[in-house]
Coordinates of N, CA and C in Angstrom, one line a residue:
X1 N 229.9 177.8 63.4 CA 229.4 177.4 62.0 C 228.8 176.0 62.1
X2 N 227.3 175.7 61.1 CA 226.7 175.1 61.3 C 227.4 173.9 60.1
X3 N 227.5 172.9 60.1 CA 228.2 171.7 59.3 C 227.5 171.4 58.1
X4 N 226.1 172.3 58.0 CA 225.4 172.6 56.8 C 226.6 173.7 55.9
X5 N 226.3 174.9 56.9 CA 227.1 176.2 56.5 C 228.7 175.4 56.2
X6 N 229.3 175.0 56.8 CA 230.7 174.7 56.2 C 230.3 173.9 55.1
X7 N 229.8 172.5 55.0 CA 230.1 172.0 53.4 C 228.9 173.1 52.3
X8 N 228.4 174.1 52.6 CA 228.2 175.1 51.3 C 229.1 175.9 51.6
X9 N 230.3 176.6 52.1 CA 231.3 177.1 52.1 C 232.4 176.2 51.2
X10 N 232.6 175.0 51.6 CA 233.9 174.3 51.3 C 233.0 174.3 49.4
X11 N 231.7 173.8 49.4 CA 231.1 173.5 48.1 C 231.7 174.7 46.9
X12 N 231.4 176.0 47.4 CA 231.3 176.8 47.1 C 233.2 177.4 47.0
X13 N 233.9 177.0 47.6 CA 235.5 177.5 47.9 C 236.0 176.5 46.4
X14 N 235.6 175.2 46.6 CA 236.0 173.8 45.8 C 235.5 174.4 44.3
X15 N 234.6 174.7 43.9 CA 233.8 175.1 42.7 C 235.1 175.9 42.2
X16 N 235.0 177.1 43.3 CA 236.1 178.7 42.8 C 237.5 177.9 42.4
X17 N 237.8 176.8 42.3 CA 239.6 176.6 42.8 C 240.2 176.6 43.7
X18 N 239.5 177.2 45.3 CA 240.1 177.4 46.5 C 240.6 175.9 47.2
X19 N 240.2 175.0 47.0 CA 240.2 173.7 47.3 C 240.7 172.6 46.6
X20 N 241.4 171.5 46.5 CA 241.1 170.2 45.4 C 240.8 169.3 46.0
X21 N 239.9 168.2 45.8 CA 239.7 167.2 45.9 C 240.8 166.0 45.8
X22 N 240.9 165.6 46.7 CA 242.4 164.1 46.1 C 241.9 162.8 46.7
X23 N 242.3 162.0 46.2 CA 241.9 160.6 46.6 C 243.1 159.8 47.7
X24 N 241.9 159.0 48.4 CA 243.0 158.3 49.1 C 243.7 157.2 48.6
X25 N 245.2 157.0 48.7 CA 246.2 156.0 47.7 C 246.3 154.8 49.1
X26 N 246.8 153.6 48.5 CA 247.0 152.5 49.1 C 247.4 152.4 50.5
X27 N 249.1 153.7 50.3 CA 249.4 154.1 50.9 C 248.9 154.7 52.0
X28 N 248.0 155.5 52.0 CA 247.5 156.7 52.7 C 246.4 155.4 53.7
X29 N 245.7 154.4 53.2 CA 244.6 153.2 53.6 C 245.7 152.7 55.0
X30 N 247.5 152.3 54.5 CA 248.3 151.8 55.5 C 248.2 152.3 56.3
X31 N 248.5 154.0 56.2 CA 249.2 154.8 57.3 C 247.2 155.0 58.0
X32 N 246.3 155.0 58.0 CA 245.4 155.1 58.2 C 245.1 153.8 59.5
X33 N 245.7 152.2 58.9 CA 245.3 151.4 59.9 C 246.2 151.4 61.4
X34 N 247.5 152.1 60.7 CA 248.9 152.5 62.1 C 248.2 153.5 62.6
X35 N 247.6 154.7 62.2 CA 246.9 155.9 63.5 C 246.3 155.5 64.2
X36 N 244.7 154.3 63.9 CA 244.1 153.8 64.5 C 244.3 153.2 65.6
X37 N 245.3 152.1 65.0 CA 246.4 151.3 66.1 C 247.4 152.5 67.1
X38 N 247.8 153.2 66.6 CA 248.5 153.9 67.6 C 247.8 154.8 68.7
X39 N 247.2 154.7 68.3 CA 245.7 155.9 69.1 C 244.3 155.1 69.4
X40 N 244.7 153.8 70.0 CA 243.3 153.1 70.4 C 242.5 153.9 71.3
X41 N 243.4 154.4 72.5 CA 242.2 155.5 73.1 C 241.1 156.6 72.3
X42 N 241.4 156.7 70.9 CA 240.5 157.9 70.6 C 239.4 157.5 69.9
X43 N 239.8 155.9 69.3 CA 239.1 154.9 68.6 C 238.6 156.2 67.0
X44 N 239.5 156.2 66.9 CA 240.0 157.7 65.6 C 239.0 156.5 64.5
X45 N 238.2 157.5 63.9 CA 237.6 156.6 62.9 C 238.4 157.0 61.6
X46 N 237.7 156.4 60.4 CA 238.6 156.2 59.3 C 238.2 157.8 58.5
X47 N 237.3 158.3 58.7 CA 237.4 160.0 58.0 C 238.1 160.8 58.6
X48 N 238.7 160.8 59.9 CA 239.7 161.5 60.6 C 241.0 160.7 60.2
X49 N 241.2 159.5 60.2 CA 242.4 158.8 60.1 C 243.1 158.9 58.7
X50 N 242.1 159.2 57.4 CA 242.3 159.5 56.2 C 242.4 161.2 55.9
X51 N 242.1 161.7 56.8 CA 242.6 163.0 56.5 C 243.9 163.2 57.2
X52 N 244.2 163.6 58.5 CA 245.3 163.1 59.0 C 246.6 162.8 58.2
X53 N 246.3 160.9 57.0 CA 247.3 160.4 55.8 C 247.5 161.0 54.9
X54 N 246.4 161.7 54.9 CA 246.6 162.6 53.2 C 247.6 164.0 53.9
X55 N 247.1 164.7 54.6 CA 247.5 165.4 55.4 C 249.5 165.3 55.3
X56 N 249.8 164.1 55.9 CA 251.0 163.9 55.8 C 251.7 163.8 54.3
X57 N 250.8 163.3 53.5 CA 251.4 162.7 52.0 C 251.9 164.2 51.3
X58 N 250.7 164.9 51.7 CA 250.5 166.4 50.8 C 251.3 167.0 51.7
X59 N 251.4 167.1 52.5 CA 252.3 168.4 53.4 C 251.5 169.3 54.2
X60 N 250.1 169.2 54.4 CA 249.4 169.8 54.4 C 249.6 169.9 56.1
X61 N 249.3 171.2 56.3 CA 249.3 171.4 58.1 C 248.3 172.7 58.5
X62 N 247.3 172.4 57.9 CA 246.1 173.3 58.2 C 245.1 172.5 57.5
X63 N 244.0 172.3 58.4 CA 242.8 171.0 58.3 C 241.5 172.1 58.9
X64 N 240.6 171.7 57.8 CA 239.2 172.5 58.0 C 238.5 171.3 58.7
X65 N 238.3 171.9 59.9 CA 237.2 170.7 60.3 C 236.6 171.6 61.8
X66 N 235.2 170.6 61.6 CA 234.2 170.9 63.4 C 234.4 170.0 64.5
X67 N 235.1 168.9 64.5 CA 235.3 167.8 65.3 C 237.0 168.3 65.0
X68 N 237.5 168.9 66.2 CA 238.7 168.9 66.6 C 239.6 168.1 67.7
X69 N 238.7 167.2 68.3 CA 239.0 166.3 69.4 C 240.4 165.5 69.0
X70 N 240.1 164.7 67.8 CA 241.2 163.8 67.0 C 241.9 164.9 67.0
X71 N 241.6 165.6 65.6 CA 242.9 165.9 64.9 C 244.2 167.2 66.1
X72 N 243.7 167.3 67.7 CA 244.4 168.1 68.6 C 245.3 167.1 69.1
X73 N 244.8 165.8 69.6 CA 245.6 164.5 70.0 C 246.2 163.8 69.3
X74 N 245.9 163.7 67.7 CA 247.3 162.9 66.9 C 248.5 163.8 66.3
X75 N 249.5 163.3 66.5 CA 251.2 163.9 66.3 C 251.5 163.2 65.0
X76 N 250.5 164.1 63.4 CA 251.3 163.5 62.3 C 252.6 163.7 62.3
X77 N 253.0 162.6 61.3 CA 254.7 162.4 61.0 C 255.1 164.1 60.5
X78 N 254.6 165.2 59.6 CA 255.3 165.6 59.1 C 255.4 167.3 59.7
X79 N 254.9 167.3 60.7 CA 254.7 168.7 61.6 C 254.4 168.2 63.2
X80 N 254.7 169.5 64.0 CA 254.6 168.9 65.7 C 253.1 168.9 66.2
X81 N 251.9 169.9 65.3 CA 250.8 169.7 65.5 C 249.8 170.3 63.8
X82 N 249.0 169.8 64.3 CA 247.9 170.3 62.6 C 247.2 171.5 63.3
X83 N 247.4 172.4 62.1 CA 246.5 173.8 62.6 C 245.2 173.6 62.0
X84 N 244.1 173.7 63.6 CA 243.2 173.6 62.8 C 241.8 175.1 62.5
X85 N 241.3 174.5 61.3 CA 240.3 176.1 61.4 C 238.9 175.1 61.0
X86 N 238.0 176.2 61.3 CA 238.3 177.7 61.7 C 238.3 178.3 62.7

């Protein structure tokens, strides 16, 4: 899947209700500068490191993404690995 085709997929999932949008909290900014730091080898940038915090906050343990490199190598707090799709 071309990263065109997924954001008119996710566009189009988000519109229907399949999706919500949430913001990142203060909170989620902390736990963002501790992944970075914990994971200097991956040099994890901050759109991986903020999904990831949200990830943990929400409970969430299935992550849509094309760049799977990060999110195979970090061990969030609230599951042993993130499933990822597609």
């Amino acid at each position: 899947m071309t990263h065109a085709a997924f954001l008119d997929h996710l566009h189009t999932t988000t519109s229907t209700g399949g999706f919500s949008l949430v913001s990142l909290t203060p909170a989620d900014v902390n736990r963002m500068a501790e992944l970075v730091r914990a994971y200097p080898a991956l040099r994890l940038d901050p759109a991986d490191a903020s999904v990831i915090a949200m990830a943990e906050r929400l409970g969430v343990r299935r992550i849509a993404t094309l760049d799977r490199r990060d999110f195979s190598v970090v061990r969030p707090r609230h599951c042993l690995t993130l499933t990822l799709l597609p």
